[in-house]
Short mmCIF file of C-alpha atoms in Angstrom, two decimals:
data_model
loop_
_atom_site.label_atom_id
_atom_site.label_comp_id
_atom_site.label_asym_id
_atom_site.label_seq_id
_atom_site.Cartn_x
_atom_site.Cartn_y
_atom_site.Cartn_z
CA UNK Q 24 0.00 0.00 0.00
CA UNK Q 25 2.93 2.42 0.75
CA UNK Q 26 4.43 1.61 -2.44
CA UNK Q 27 1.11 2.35 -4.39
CA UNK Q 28 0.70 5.49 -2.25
CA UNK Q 29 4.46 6.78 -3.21
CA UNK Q 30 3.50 6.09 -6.88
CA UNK Q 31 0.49 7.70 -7.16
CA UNK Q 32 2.06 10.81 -5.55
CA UNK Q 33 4.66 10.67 -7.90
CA UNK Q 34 1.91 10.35 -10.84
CA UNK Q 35 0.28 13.65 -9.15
CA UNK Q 36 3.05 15.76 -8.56
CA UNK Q 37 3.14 15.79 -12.59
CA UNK Q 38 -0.48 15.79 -13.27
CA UNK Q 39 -1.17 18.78 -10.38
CA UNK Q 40 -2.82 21.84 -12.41
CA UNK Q 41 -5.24 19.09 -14.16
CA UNK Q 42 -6.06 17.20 -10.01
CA UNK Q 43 -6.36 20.49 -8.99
CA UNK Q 44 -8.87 21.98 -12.21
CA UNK Q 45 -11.05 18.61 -11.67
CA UNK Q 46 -11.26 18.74 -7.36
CA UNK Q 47 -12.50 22.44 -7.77
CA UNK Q 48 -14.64 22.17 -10.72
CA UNK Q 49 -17.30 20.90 -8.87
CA UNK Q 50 -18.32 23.99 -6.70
CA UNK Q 51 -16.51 26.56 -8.79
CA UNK Q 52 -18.57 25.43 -11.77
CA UNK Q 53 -21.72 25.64 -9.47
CA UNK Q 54 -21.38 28.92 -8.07
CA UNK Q 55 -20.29 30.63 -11.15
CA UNK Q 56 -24.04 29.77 -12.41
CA UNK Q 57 -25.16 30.24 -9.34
CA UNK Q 58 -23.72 34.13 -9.94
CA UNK Q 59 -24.19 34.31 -13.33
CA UNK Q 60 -28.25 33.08 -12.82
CA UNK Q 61 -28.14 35.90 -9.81
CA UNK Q 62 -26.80 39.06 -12.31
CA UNK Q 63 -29.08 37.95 -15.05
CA UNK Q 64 -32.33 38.18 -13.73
CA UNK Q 65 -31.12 41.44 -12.08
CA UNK Q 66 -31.44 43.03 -15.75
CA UNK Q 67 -33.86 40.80 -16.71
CA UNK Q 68 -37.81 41.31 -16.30
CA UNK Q 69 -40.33 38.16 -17.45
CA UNK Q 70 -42.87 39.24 -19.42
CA UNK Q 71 -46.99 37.71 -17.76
CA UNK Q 72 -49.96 38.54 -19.25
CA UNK Q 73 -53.05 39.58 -17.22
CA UNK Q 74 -56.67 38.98 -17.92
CA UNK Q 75 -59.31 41.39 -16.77
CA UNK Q 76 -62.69 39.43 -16.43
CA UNK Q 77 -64.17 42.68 -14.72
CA UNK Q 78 -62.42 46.18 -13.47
CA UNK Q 79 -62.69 47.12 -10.32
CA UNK Q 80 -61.15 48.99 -7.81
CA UNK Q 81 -59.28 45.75 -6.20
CA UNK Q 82 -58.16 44.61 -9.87
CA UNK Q 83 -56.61 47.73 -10.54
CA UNK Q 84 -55.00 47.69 -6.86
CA UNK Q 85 -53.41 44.29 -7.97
CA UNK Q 86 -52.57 45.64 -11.29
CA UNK Q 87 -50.67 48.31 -9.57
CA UNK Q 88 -48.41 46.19 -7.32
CA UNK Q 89 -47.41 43.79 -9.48
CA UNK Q 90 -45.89 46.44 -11.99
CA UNK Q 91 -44.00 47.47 -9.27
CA UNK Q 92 -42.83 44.26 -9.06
CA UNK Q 93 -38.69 43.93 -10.39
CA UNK Q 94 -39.30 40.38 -11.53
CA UNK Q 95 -41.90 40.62 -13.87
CA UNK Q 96 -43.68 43.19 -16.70
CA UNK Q 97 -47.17 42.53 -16.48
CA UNK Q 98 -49.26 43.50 -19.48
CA UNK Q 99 -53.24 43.98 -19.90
CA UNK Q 100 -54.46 41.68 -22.52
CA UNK Q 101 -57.88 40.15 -23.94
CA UNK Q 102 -57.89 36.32 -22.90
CA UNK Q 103 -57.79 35.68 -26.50
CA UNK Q 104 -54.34 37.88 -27.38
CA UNK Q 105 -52.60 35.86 -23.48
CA UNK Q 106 -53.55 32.71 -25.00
CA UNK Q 107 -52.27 33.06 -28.38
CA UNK Q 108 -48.67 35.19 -27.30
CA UNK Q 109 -48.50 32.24 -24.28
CA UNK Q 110 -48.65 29.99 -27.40
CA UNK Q 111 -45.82 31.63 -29.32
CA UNK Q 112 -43.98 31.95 -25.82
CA UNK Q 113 -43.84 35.59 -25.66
CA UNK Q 114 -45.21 35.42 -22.23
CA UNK Q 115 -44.25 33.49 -20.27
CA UNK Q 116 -47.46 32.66 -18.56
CA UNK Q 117 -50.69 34.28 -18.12
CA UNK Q 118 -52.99 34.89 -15.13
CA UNK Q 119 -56.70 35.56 -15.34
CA UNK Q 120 -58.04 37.25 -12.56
CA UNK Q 121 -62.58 36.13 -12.67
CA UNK Q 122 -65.20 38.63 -12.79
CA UNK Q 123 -66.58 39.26 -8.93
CA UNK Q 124 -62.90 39.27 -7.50
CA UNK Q 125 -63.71 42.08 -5.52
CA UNK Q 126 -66.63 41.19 -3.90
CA UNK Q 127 -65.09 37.79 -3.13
CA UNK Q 128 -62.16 39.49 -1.61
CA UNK Q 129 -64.97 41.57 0.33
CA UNK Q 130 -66.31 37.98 1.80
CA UNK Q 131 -62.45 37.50 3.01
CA UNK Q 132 -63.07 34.27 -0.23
CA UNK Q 133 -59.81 33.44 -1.57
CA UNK Q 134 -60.25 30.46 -3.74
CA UNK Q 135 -61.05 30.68 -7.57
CA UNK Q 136 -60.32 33.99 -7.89
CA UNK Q 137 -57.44 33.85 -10.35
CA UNK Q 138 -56.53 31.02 -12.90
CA UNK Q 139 -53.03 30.75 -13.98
CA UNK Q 140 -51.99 28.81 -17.32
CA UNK Q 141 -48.72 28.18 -18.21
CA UNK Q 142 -47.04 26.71 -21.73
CA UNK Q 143 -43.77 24.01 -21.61
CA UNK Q 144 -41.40 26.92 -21.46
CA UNK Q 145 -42.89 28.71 -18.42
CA UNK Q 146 -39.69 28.98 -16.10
CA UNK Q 147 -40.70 31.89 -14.32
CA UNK Q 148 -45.06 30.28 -13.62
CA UNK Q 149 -44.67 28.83 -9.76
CA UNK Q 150 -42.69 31.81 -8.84
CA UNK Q 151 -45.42 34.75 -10.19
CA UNK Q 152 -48.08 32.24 -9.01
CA UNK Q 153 -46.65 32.24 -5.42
CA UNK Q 154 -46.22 36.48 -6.23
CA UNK Q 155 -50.16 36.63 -7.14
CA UNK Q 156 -51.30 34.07 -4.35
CA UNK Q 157 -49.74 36.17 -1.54
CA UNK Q 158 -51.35 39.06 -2.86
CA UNK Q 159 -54.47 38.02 -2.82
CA UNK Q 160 -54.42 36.18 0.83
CA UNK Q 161 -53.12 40.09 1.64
CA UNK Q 162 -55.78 41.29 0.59
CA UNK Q 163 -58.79 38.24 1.83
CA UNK Q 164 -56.70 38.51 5.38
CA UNK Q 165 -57.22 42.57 5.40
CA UNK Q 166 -60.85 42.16 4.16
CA UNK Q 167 -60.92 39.90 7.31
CA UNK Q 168 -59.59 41.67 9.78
CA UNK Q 169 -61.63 44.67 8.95
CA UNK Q 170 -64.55 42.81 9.34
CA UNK Q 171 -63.24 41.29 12.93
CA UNK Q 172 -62.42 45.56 13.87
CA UNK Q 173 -66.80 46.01 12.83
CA UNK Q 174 -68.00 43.27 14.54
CA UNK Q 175 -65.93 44.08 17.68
CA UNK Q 176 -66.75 47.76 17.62
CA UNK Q 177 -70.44 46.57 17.70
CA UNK Q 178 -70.57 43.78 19.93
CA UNK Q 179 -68.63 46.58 22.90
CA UNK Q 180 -70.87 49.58 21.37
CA UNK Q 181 -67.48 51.29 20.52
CA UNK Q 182 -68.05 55.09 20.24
CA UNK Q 183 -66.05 55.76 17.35
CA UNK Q 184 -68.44 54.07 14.15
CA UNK Q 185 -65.49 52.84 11.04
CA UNK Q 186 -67.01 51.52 7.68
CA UNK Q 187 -65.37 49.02 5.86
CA UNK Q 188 -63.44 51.09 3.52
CA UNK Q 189 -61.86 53.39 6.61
CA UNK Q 190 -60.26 50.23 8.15
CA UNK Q 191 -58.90 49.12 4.86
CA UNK Q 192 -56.97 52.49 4.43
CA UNK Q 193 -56.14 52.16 8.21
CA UNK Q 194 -54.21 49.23 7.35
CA UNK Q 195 -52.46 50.20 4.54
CA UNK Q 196 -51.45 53.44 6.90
CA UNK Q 197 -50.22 51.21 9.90
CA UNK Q 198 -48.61 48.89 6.85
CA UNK Q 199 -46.70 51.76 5.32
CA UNK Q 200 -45.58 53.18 8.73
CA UNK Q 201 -44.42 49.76 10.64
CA UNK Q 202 -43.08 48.18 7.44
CA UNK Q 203 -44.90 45.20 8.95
CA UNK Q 204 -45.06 42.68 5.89
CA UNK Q 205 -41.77 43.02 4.46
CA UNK Q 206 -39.91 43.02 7.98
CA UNK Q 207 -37.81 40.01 8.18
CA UNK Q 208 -37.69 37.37 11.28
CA UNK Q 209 -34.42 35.54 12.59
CA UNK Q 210 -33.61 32.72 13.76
CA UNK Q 211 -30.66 31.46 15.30
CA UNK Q 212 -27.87 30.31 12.89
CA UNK Q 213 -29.81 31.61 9.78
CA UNK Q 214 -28.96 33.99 7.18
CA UNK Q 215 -30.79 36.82 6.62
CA UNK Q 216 -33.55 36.64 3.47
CA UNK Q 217 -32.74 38.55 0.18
CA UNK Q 218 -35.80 41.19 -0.14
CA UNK Q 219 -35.80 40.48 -4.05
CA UNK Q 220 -37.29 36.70 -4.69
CA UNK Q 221 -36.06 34.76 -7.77
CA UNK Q 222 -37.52 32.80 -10.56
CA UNK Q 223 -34.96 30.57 -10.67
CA UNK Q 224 -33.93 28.40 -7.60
CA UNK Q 225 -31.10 26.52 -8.34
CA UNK Q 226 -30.88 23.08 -6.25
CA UNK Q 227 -27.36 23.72 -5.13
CA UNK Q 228 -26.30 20.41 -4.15
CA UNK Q 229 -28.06 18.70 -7.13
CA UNK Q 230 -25.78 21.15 -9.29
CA UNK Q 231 -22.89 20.57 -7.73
CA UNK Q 232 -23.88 16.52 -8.02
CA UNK Q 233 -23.59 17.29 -11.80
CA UNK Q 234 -20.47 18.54 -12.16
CA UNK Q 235 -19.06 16.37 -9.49
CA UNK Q 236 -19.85 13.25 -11.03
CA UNK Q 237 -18.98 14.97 -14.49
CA UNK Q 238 -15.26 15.42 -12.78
CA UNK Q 239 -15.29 12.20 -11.27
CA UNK Q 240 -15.73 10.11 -14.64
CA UNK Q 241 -12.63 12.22 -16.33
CA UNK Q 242 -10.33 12.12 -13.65
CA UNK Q 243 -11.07 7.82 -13.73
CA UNK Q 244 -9.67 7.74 -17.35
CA UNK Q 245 -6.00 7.26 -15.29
CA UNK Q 246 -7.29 3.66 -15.58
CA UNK Q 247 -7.36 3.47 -18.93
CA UNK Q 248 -3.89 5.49 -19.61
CA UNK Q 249 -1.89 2.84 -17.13
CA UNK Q 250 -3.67 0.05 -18.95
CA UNK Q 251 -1.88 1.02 -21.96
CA UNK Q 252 1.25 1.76 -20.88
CA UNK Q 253 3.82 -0.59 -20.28
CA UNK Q 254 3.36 -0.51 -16.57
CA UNK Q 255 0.43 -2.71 -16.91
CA UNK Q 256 2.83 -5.40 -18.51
CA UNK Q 257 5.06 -5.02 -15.55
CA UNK Q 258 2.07 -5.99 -13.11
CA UNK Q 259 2.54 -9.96 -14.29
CA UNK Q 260 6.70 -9.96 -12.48
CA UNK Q 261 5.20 -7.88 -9.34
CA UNK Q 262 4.05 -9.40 -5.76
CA UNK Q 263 0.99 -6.65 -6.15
CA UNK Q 264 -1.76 -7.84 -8.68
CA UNK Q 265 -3.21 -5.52 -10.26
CA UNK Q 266 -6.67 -5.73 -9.66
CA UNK Q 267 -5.08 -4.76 -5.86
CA UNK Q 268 -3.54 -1.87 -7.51
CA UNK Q 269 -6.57 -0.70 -8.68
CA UNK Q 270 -8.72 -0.69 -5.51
CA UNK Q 271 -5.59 0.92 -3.31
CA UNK Q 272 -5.33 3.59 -5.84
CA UNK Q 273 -9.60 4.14 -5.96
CA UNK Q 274 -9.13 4.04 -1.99
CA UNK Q 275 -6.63 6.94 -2.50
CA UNK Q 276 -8.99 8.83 -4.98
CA UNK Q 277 -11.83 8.55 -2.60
CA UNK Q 278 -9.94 10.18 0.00
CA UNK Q 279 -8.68 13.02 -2.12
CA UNK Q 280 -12.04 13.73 -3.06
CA UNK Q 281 -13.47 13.71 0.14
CA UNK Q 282 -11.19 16.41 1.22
CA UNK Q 283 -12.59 18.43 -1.66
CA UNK Q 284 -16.17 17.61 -0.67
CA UNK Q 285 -15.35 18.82 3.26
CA UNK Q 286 -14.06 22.21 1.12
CA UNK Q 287 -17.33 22.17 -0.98
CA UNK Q 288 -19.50 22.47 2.49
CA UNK Q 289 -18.01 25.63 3.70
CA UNK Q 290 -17.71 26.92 0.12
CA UNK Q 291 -21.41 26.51 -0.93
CA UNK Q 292 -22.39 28.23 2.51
CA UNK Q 293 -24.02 24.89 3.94
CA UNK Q 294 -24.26 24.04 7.82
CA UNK Q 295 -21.78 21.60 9.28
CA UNK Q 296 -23.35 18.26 10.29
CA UNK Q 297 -22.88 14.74 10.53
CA UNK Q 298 -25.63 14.35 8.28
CA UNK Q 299 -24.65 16.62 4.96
CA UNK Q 300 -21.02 14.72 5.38
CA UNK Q 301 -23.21 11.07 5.39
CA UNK Q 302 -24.82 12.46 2.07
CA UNK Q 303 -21.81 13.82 0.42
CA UNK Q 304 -19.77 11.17 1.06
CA UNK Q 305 -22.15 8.05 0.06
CA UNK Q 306 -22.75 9.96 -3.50
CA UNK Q 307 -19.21 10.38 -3.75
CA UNK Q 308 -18.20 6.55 -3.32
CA UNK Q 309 -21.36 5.87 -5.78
CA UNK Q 310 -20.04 8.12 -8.56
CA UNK Q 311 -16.21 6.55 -7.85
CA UNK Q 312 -17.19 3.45 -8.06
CA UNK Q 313 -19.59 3.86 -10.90
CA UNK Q 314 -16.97 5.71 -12.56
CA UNK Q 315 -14.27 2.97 -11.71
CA UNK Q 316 -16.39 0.42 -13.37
CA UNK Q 317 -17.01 2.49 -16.59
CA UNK Q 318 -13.68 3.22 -17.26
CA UNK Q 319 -12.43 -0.63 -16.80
CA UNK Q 320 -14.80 -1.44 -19.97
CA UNK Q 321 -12.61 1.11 -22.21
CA UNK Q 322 -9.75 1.26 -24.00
CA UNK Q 323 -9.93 4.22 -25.88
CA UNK Q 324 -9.89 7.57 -23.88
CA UNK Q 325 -11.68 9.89 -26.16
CA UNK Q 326 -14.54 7.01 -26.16
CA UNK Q 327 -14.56 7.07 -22.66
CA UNK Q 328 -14.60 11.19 -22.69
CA UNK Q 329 -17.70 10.85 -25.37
CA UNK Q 330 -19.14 8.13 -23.16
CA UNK Q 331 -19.07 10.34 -19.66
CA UNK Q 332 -20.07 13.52 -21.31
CA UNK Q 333 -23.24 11.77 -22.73
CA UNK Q 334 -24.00 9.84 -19.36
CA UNK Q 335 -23.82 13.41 -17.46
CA UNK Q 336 -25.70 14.74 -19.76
CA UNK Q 337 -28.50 12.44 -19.57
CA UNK Q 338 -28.77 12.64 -15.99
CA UNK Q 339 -28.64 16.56 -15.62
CA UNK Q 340 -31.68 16.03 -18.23
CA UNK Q 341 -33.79 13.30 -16.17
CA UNK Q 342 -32.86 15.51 -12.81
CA UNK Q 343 -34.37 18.16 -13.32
CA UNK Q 344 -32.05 20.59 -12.07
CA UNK Q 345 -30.92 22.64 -14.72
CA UNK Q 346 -34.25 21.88 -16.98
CA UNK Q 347 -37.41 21.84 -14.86
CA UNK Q 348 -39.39 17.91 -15.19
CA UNK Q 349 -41.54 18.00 -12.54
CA UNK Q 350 -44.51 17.31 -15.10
CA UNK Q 351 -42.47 14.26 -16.69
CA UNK Q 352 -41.01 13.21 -13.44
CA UNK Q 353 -44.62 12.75 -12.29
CA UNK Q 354 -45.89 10.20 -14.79
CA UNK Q 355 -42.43 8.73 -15.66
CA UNK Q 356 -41.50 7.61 -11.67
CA UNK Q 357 -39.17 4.98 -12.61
CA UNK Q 358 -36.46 8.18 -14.21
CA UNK Q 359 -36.09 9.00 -9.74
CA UNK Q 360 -34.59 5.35 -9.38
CA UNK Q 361 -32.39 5.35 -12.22
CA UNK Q 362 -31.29 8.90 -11.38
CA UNK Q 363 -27.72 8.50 -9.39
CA UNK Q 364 -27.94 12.18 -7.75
CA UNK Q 365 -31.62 11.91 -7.06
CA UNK Q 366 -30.73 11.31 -2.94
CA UNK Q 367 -28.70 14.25 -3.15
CA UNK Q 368 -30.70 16.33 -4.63
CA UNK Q 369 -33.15 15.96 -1.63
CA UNK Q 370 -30.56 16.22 1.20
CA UNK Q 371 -30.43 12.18 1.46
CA UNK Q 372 -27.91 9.60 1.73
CA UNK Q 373 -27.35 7.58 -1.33
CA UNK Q 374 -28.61 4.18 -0.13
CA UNK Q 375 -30.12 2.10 -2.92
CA UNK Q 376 -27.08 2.80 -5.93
CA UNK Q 377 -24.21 2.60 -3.06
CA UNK Q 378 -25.55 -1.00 -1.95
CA UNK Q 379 -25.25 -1.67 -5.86
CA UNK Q 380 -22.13 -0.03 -6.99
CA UNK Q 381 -20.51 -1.94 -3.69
CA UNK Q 382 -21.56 -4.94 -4.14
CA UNK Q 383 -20.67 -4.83 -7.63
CA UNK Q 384 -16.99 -3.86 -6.45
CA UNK Q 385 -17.02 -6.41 -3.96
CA UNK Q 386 -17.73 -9.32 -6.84
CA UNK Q 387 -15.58 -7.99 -8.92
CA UNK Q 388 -12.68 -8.30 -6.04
CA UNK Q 389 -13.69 -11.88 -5.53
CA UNK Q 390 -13.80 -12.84 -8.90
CA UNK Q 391 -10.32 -11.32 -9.61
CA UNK Q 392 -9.05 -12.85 -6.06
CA UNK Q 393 -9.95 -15.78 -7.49
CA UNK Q 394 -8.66 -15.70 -10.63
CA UNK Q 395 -5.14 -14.85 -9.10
CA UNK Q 396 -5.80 -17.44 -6.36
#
């Protein structure tokens, strides 16, 4: 093991700027988009179309604070014009808000009020929904409470006599002057919330799965250069098989990556526990192993680059996390069990490929022990 460990640092020591580009790739390549995503929609509005079913005071209220909205440009269209621009994806979605919305919001009703439709390129849809939804449950929840004030003021024969319309304004005065919706609460340990949402949430780990397992698979293609070099003749005069070779070296791979994944936590701002290191380091022995195995069944290293490329690919695709799925994913369950990052993505340990990928490992070590026997 020493030897193989002396080796391999001698092998590094030559190869360092290309060990060092492939450890780092993983989280530099993950919070340059990240960053890139972030400066983007800065300058970048989404255009939403708005249907009018009836104008009223309340409609135009809603009108008014969603153009002051820096994430979107809302424009007033006939349901006829949303449908057909949604169709040639100049909007990005549309939102029809039904005739009697304001004497529903009167009743404190906030259910059917607004239908949103969306088109298979509507990025930006749950975000303006969730925009449009807590505007409206502002709104029911005010309705509400003004109600509550009347009813209270009557039950107690209150001496001062406030219509409907004075407590709304009320509100939006005590609103304005105590800054109570957009004040921000704290907890212990957390960071504090950016006041400007965004449409698009990257999945940080699931990203940084990606281009981890993208690394992983080209840095394995050392298997295939030693294979065809004439050190892999040498291996039939040595004490050290080398089948034996190959695991100590793996062993020493996993290790080096590990350190990298420690790195990644503190980089990509998560919190320490025993729990993100479990999940970090059972997708990292599934994507060595996996890796491992893959590059044992080449000889040919621009294959093999072509080969990992498309297999990244693929599953960046059936992940969902650069290209949203969630309508495929739904019908099409069996794509979350062939999906390698699919534990990671949801903050879990890798349990069902790890018991596969080391099993398969351990086989293959029996098989070859065998053979050597």
């Amino acid at each position: 093991m020493k030897a193989i460990f002396v080796t391999r640092m001698f092998f590094w020591k030559k190869q360092w700027p290309n060990l060092l580009f492939w450890f780092a790739f993983p989280f530099v390549a993950c919070l340059s988009i990240i960053h890139l995503t972030d400066r983007i929609q800065e300058d970048v509005q989404v255009p939403v179309g708005f249907v009018l079913e009836e104008e009223t005071l309340k409609t135009d209220e809603l009108l008014q604070k969603l153009e002051q909205s820096d994430l979107i440009t809302p424009t007033l269209l006939t349901e006829e014009e949303a449908i057909h621009q949604l169709q040639i994806h100049e909007l990005d979605s549309v939102f029809i808000i039904h005739e009697g919305y304001e004497e529903q919001i009167r009743k404190g009703n906030r259910n059917n009020l607004v239908t949103g439709i969306k088109s298979n390129m509507s990025f930006a849809y749950s975000s303006v929904k969730e925009m449009v939804i807590s505007m409206v449950q502002e709104e029911t929840v005010r309705s509400k409470a003004a109600y509550t004030v009347m009813g209270l003021n009557e039950q107690y024969s209150g001496s001062d006599s406030w219509s409907y319309d004075e407590i709304i304004d009320e509100t939006y005065e005590v609103q304005q002057q105590e800054n109570l919706i957009t004040s921000n609460l704290l907890f212990n340990d957390s960071v504090e919330a950016t006041e400007k949402p965004s449409f698009i949430e990257w999945n940080t780990w699931g990203l940084w799965a990606i281009f981890g397992l993208l690394s992983t698979l080209l840095l394995m293609d050392w298997i295939i250069k030693e294979k065809n070099s004439n050190t892999f003749i040498r291996f039939s005069f040595i004490k050290i098989p080398w089948h034996r070779y190959l695991l100590y070296t793996l062993i020493l791979y996993f290790l080096a990556f590990s350190l990298t994944d420690l790195l990644a936590i503190f980089i990509l701002d998560e919190t320490f526990s025993v729990r993100i290191l479990m999940v970090l380091l059972s997708f990292r022995l599934t994507a060595l192993i996996m890796s491992f195995f893959l590059a044992l069944l080449f000889n040919n290293r621009l294959v093999y680059y072509g080969v990992a490329f498309a297999i990244t690919l693929f599953i960046s695709v059936i992940s969902g996390v650069i290209i949203p799925i969630d309508g495929l994913i739904s019908n099409l369950h069996w794509l979350e069990g062939i999906n390698p990052i699919n534990a990671i993505q949801n903050n879990e340990v890798t349990i069902s490929w790890l018991f596969i990928t080391i099993l398969g490992l351990l086989l293959w070590l029996i098989r070859k022990e065998y053979h050597y026997a």
